[in-house]
Amino acid sequence: MAKVFQMEVAGAYTQAQFDNVAHSLLFADAIQPVYTQTEGGTNKKGIIVTSGVESTATSAASYELLADDSQSETAIDIATGKFVDGNLIAVLATTAEAQEDMRNFVTYLATSGDIHLHIGLCNTTQSQDYTPGIVANNRVIKMMTPSQVQSLGL
């Protein structure tokens, strides 16, 4: 097993809050979407994440640790800032941006608004002549190159 946590899918995370959970999302063993309703009737869309990759999500909004075994998780602190075709990506963006700039992705709908969580692969490359919408709109993002992923041996 690994850590199991639940978090609300919200489009309003800061980059720092997203960085706390992004590696766990990119290397999750399982992500299960859930829909919850509080006693007061507030509806929320969330995900339950099982991941052997360390998350330091203490500052992420609506994060709740559900289970943790005695094995230590792998801690990762690498990323790339270059939007290149084939990079592994987790991003909070509109569905239109994801459809334009990503492939083989899964979308987890946010509780409200049109900014959702998308996890998949970059399908375009940023250049002097082309800027992907995800980059142009300064979306909260975490990317890794295929070689970075391979070097982890996960």
Coordinates of C-alpha atoms in Angstrom, one line a residue:
M1 CA 0.0 0.0 0.0
A2 CA 1.0 3.6 0.2
K3 CA -0.6 6.9 1.3
V4 CA -4.2 7.3 0.5
F5 CA -5.6 10.9 0.6
Q6 CA -8.7 12.7 -0.4
M7 CA -8.8 16.2 -1.8
E8 CA -11.3 18.5 -3.4
V9 CA -10.8 19.2 -7.1
A10 CA -10.7 22.9 -7.2
G11 CA -9.4 25.3 -9.9
A12 CA -8.3 27.8 -7.4
Y13 CA -5.1 26.1 -6.1
T14 CA -1.9 28.2 -6.1
Q15 CA 1.2 26.8 -7.7
A16 CA 2.7 26.1 -4.3
Q17 CA -0.4 24.2 -3.1
F18 CA -0.5 22.2 -6.3
D19 CA 3.2 21.4 -6.1
N20 CA 2.5 19.7 -2.8
V21 CA 0.3 17.0 -4.4
A22 CA 1.4 17.0 -8.1
H23 CA 4.0 14.2 -8.0
S24 CA 1.5 12.0 -6.1
L25 CA -1.0 12.7 -8.8
L26 CA 1.4 12.0 -11.7
F27 CA 2.5 8.7 -10.2
A28 CA -0.8 7.6 -8.6
D29 CA -1.5 3.9 -8.4
A30 CA -5.2 4.8 -8.4
I31 CA -7.4 8.0 -8.6
Q32 CA -11.0 7.5 -7.8
P33 CA -13.4 10.4 -8.4
V34 CA -16.0 11.0 -5.6
Y35 CA -18.9 13.3 -5.1
T36 CA -19.7 14.4 -1.5
Q37 CA -22.3 16.4 0.1
T38 CA -21.9 18.1 3.5
E39 CA -24.6 18.3 6.2
G40 CA -25.4 21.8 5.1
G41 CA -26.0 20.6 1.5
T42 CA -22.7 21.8 -0.1
N43 CA -21.8 19.6 -3.0
K44 CA -18.1 18.9 -3.7
K45 CA -16.3 16.9 -6.3
G46 CA -13.1 15.3 -5.1
I47 CA -10.6 12.5 -5.7
I48 CA -9.3 9.8 -3.6
V49 CA -5.6 9.2 -4.5
T50 CA -3.5 6.1 -3.7
S51 CA 0.2 6.8 -4.4
G52 CA 3.5 5.4 -3.4
V53 CA 5.1 8.8 -4.3
E54 CA 5.4 11.2 -1.4
S55 CA 3.0 14.1 -1.1
T56 CA 3.7 16.9 1.4
A57 CA 0.2 18.2 1.0
T58 CA -0.2 19.9 4.4
S59 CA -1.0 23.2 2.8
A60 CA -3.3 21.9 0.0
A61 CA -6.9 23.0 0.5
S62 CA -9.3 20.3 1.4
Y63 CA -6.6 17.6 1.8
E64 CA -7.3 14.8 4.1
L65 CA -5.0 11.8 4.8
L66 CA -7.1 8.7 4.9
A67 CA -4.6 5.9 5.3
D68 CA -0.8 5.5 5.5
D69 CA 1.1 2.2 5.9
S70 CA 4.4 1.9 7.6
Q71 CA 6.4 1.9 4.3
S72 CA 8.0 5.1 3.3
E73 CA 7.0 6.6 0.0
T74 CA 9.4 7.7 -2.7
A75 CA 10.0 11.5 -2.5
I76 CA 10.4 13.3 -5.8
D77 CA 11.4 16.9 -6.3
I78 CA 12.1 17.2 -10.0
A79 CA 10.2 18.9 -12.8
T80 CA 10.7 20.7 -16.1
G81 CA 9.4 24.1 -17.1
K82 CA 9.5 23.4 -20.8
F83 CA 6.3 22.5 -22.5
V84 CA 7.5 19.7 -24.9
D85 CA 5.5 17.0 -26.8
G86 CA 5.6 13.8 -24.8
N87 CA 6.1 15.3 -21.3
L88 CA 4.0 13.9 -18.5
I89 CA 1.7 16.7 -17.2
A90 CA -0.7 17.5 -14.4
V91 CA -2.5 20.8 -14.9
L92 CA -5.5 22.8 -13.7
A93 CA -6.9 24.2 -17.0
T94 CA -10.0 24.4 -19.1
T95 CA -11.1 21.4 -21.0
A96 CA -10.6 23.3 -24.3
E97 CA -7.0 24.0 -23.4
A98 CA -6.4 20.3 -22.4
Q99 CA -8.0 19.1 -25.7
E100 CA -5.7 21.5 -27.6
D101 CA -2.5 20.9 -25.8
M102 CA -2.7 17.4 -24.3
R103 CA -3.2 13.8 -25.4
N104 CA -4.0 10.6 -23.5
F105 CA -5.4 12.6 -20.6
V106 CA -7.9 12.0 -17.9
T107 CA -10.1 14.9 -16.6
Y108 CA -11.3 15.2 -13.0
L109 CA -14.1 17.8 -12.8
A110 CA -13.8 20.6 -10.3
T111 CA -16.5 21.4 -7.8
S112 CA -17.3 24.6 -9.6
G113 CA -16.1 26.7 -12.5
D114 CA -14.5 25.6 -15.8
I115 CA -10.9 24.9 -14.5
H116 CA -10.5 21.2 -14.0
L117 CA -7.7 18.8 -13.2
H118 CA -6.2 17.1 -16.2
I119 CA -3.4 14.4 -16.1
G120 CA -1.8 13.1 -19.3
L121 CA 0.9 14.0 -21.9
C122 CA 1.8 17.2 -23.7
N123 CA 0.9 17.0 -27.3
T124 CA 2.6 20.2 -28.5
T125 CA 5.9 21.9 -28.1
Q126 CA 6.4 25.5 -27.1
S127 CA 8.5 27.5 -29.5
Q128 CA 9.2 31.1 -30.5
D129 CA 6.3 30.9 -32.9
Y130 CA 3.9 28.9 -30.8
T131 CA 2.8 29.1 -27.2
P132 CA 0.3 26.5 -25.9
G133 CA -2.8 27.9 -24.3
I134 CA -2.0 26.2 -21.0
V135 CA 1.3 28.2 -20.9
A136 CA -0.2 31.4 -22.3
N137 CA -2.9 31.4 -19.6
N138 CA -0.4 30.8 -16.7
R139 CA -2.1 27.6 -15.6
V140 CA -1.1 25.8 -12.4
I141 CA 1.1 23.0 -13.8
K142 CA 3.6 20.2 -13.1
M143 CA 5.6 18.5 -15.9
M144 CA 8.3 15.9 -16.2
T145 CA 10.2 14.8 -19.2
P146 CA 10.2 11.1 -20.3
S147 CA 13.8 10.8 -19.3
Q148 CA 13.2 12.2 -15.8
V149 CA 10.3 9.7 -15.4
Q150 CA 12.6 6.8 -16.7
S151 CA 15.4 7.8 -14.3
L152 CA 13.1 7.3 -11.3
G153 CA 12.5 3.6 -12.1
L154 CA 8.9 3.7 -10.8

